[in-house]
Short mmCIF file of C-alpha atoms and ligand atoms in Angstrom, two decimals:
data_model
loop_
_atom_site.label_atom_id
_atom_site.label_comp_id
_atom_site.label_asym_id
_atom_site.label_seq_id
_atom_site.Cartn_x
_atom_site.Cartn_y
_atom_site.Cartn_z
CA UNK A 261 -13.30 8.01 13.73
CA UNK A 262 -10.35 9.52 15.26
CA UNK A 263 -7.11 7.53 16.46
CA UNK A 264 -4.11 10.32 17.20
CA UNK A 265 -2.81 8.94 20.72
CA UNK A 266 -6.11 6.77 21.29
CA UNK A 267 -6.15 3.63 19.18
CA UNK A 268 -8.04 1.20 21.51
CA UNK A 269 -8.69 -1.84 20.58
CA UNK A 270 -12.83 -1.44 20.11
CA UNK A 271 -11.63 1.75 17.35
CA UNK A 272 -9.50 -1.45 15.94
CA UNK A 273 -12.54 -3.86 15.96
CA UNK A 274 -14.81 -1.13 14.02
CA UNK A 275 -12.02 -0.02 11.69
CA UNK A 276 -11.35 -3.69 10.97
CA UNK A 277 -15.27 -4.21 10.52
CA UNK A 278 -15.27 -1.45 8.38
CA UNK A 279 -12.91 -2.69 5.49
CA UNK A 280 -14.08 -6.04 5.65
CA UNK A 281 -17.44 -4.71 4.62
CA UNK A 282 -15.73 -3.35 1.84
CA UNK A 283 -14.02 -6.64 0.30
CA UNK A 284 -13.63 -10.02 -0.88
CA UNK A 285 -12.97 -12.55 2.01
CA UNK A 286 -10.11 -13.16 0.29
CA UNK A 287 -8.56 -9.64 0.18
CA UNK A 288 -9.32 -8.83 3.50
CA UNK A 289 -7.25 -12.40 4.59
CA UNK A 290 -4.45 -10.60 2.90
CA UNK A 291 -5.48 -7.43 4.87
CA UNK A 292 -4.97 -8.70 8.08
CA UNK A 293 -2.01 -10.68 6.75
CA UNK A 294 -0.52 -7.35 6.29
CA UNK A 295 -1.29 -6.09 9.46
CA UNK A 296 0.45 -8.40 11.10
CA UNK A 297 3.52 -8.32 9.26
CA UNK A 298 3.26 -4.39 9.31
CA UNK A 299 2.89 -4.52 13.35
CA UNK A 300 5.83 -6.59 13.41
CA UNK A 301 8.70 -4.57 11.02
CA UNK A 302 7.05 -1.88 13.16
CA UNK A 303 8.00 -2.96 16.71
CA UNK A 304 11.55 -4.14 15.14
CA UNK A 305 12.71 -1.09 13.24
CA UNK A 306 11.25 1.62 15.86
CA UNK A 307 7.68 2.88 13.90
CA UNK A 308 4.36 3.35 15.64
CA UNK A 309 2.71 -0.06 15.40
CA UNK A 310 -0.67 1.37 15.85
CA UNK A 311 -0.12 3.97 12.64
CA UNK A 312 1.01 0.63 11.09
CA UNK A 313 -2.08 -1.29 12.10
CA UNK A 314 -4.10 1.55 10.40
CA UNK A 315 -2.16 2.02 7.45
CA UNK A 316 -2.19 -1.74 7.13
CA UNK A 317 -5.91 -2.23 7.41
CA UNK A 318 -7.31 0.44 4.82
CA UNK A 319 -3.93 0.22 1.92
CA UNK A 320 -6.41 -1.85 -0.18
CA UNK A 321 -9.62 -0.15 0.91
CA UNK A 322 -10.63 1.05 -2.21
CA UNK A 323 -9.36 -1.57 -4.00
CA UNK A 324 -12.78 -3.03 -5.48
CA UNK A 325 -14.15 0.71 -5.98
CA UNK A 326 -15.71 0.77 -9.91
CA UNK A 327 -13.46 2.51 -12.08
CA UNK A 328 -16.07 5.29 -12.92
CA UNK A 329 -16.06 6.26 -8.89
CA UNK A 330 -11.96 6.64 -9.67
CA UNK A 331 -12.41 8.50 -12.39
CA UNK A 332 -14.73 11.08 -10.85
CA UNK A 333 -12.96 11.93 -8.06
CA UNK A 334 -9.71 12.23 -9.94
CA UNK A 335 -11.58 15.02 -11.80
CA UNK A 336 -13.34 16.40 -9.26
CA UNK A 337 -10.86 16.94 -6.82
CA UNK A 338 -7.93 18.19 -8.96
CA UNK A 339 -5.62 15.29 -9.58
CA UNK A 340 -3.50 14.64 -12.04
CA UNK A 341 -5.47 13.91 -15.14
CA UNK A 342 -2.67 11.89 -16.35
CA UNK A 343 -3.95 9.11 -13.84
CA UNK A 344 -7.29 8.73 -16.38
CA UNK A 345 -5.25 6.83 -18.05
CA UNK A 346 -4.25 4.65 -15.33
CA UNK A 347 -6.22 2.23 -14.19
CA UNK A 348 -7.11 0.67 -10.72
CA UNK A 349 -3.68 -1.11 -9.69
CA UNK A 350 -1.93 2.61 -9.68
CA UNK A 351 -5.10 4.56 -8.59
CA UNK A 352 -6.74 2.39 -5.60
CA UNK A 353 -3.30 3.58 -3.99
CA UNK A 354 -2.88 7.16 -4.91
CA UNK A 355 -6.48 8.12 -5.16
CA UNK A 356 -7.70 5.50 -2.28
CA UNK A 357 -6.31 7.66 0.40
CA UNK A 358 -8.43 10.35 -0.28
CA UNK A 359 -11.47 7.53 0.11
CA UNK A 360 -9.79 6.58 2.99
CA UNK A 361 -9.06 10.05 4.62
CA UNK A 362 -12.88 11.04 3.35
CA UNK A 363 -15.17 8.08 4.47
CA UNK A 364 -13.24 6.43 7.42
CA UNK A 365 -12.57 9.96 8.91
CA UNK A 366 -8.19 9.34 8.74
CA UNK A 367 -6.32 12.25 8.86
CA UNK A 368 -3.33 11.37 9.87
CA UNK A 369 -0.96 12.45 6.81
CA UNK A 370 1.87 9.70 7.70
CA UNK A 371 -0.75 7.14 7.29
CA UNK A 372 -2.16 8.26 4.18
CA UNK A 373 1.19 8.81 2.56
CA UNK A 374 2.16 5.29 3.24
CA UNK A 375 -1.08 4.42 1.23
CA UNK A 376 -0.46 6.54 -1.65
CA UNK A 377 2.87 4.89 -2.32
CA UNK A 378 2.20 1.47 -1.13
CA UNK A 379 2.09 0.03 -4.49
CA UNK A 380 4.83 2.12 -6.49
CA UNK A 381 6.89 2.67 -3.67
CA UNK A 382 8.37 6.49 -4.30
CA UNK A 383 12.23 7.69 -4.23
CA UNK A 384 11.41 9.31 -0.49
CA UNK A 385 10.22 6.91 1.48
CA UNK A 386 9.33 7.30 5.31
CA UNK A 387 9.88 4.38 7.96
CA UNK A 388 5.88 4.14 7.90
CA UNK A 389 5.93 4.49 3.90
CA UNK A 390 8.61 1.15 3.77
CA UNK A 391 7.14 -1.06 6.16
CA UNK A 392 3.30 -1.02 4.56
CA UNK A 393 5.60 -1.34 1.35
CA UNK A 394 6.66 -4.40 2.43
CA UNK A 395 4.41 -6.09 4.62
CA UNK A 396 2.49 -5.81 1.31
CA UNK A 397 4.79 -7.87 -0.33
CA UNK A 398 5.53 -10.69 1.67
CA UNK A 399 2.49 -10.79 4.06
CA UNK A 400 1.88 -14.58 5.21
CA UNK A 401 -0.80 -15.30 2.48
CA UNK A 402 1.93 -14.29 -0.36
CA UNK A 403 3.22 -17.23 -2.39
CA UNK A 404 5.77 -16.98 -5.29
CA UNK A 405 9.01 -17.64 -6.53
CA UNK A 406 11.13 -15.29 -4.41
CA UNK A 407 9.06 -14.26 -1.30
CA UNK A 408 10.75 -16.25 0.83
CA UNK A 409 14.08 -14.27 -0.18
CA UNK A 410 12.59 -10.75 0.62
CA UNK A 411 10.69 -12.17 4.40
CA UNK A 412 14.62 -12.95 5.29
CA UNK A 413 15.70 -9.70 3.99
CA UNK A 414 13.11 -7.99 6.03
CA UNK A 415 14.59 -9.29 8.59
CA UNK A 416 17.70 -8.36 8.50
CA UNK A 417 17.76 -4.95 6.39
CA UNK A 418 14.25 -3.17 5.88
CA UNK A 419 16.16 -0.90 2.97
CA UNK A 420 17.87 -4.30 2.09
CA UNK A 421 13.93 -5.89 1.62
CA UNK A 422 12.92 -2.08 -0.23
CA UNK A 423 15.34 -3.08 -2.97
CA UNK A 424 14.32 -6.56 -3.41
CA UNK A 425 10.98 -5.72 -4.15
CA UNK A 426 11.24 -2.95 -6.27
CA UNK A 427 13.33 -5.41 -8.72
CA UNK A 428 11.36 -7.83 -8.20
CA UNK A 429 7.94 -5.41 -8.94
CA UNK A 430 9.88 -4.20 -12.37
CA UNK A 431 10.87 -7.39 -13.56
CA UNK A 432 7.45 -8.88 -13.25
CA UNK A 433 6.21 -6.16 -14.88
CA UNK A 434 8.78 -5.99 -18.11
CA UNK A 435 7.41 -10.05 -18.45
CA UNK A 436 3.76 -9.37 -18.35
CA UNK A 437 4.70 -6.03 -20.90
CA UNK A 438 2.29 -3.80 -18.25
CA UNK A 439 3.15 -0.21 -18.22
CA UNK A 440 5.16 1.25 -15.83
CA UNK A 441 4.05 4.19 -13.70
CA UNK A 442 6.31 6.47 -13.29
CA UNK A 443 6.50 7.17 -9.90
CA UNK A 444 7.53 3.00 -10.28
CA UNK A 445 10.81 4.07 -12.47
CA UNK A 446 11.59 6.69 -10.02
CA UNK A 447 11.58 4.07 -6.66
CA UNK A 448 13.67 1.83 -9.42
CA UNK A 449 16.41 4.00 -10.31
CA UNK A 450 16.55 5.58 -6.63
CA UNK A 451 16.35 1.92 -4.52
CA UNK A 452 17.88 -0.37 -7.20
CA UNK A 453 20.18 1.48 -9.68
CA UNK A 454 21.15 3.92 -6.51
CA UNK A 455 20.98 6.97 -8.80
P1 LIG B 183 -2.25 -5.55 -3.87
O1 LIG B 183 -3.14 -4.34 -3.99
O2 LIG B 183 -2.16 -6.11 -2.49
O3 LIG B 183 -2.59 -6.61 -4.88
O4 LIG B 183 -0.73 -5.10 -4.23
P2 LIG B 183 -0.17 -3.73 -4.85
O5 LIG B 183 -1.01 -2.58 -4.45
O6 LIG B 183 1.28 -3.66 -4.46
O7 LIG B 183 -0.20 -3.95 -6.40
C1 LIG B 183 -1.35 -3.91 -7.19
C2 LIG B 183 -0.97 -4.24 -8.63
O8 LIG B 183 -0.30 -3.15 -9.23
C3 LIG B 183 -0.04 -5.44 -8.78
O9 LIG B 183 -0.55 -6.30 -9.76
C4 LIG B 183 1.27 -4.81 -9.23
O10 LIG B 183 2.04 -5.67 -10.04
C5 LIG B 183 0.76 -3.63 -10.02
N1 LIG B 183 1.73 -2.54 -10.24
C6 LIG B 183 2.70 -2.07 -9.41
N2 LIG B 183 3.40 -1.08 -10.02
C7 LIG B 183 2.86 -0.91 -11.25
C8 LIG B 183 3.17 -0.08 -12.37
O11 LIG B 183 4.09 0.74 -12.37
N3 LIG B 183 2.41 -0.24 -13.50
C9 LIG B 183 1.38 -1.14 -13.56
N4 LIG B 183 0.70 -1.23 -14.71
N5 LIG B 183 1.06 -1.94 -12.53
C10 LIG B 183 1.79 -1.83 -11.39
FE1 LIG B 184 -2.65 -2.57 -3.02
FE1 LIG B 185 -2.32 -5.12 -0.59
#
């Protein structure tokens, strides 16, 4: 499938059908939850809402990939070995938009960036990269203590809403003693401690 400049909505309908063949009802809800909030920041802050329709729709298509598909193609096509000891929250991200680019026929490099970093955010982050960022993070179906807080942010201030949730992400992770990626400290200490 190719979309530069011709993203009608049929190529929609099959990419949609696509990922939902790939999921859980319930993650694909989210899916399109994103989508919709993505399309959104993306008409209000001045992005391409069909890249963010695309992004939107495949950021969690590997996301129920086994681990031992991960783990191949992060040593068969020259990643970082590091990321073998990882496991799927960091790599359905960074490694999924190579599944994404490879099966579903994306090569557009602003989309697949924006799914690399959508769940670490990164210390450079395009207009694209922020708003799947985001729209992750407070899509409709999203319910806890403080997403509320970051919807109005997003709002107002899309860096404002970048911040929010990187704190937010950190702290979460600190309680529940997870390890933290480092691409994760390095969106911390750029977005929230403004080094
Ligand atoms: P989802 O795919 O829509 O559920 O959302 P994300 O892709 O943003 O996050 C996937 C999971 O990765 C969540 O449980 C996050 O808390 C977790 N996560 C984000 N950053 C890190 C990190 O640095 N280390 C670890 N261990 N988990 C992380
Ligand atoms: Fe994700
Ligand atoms: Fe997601």
């Amino acid at each position: 499938m190719k979309y530069e400049g011709n993203y009608t909505a049929m190529n929609r309908e099959l990419l949609m059908q696509t990922v939902q063949m790939h999921m859980s009802e319930k993650r694909f809800k989210h899916v399109l939850g994103v989508e919709k909030t993505a399309v959104a920041l993306a008409e209000k802050y001045g992005a391409s809402p069909e890249k963010a329709s695309i992004a939107a729709l495949t950021h969690d298509y590997a996301k129920e990939r086994p681990n031992d598909e991960f783990e191949l193609v992060i040593k068969r096509d020259g990643f970082d070995l590091d990321l073998l000891n990882w496991n799927n929250a960091i790599w359905h991200g960074i490694v999924g938009a190579d599944f994404v680019q490879r099966e579903l026929g994306i090569d557009d490099q602003e989309i697949l960036q924006a799914i690399r970093l959508h769940t670490t955010g990164a210390a450079e982050m395009s207009l694209l990269d922020k708003i799947i960022y985001v729209a992750d993070f407070i899509e409709p179906g999203r319910d806890f203590p403080g997403v509320d807080k970051a919807r109005e942010l997003s709002l107002v201030d899309l860096d404002e809403a970048v911040r929010y949730e990187t704190q937010h992400t950190l702290l979460h992770l600190l309680e529940t003693k997870k390890a933290i990626y480092p691409e994760t400290i390095e969106t911390y200490n750029r977005w929230v401690a403004g080094k």
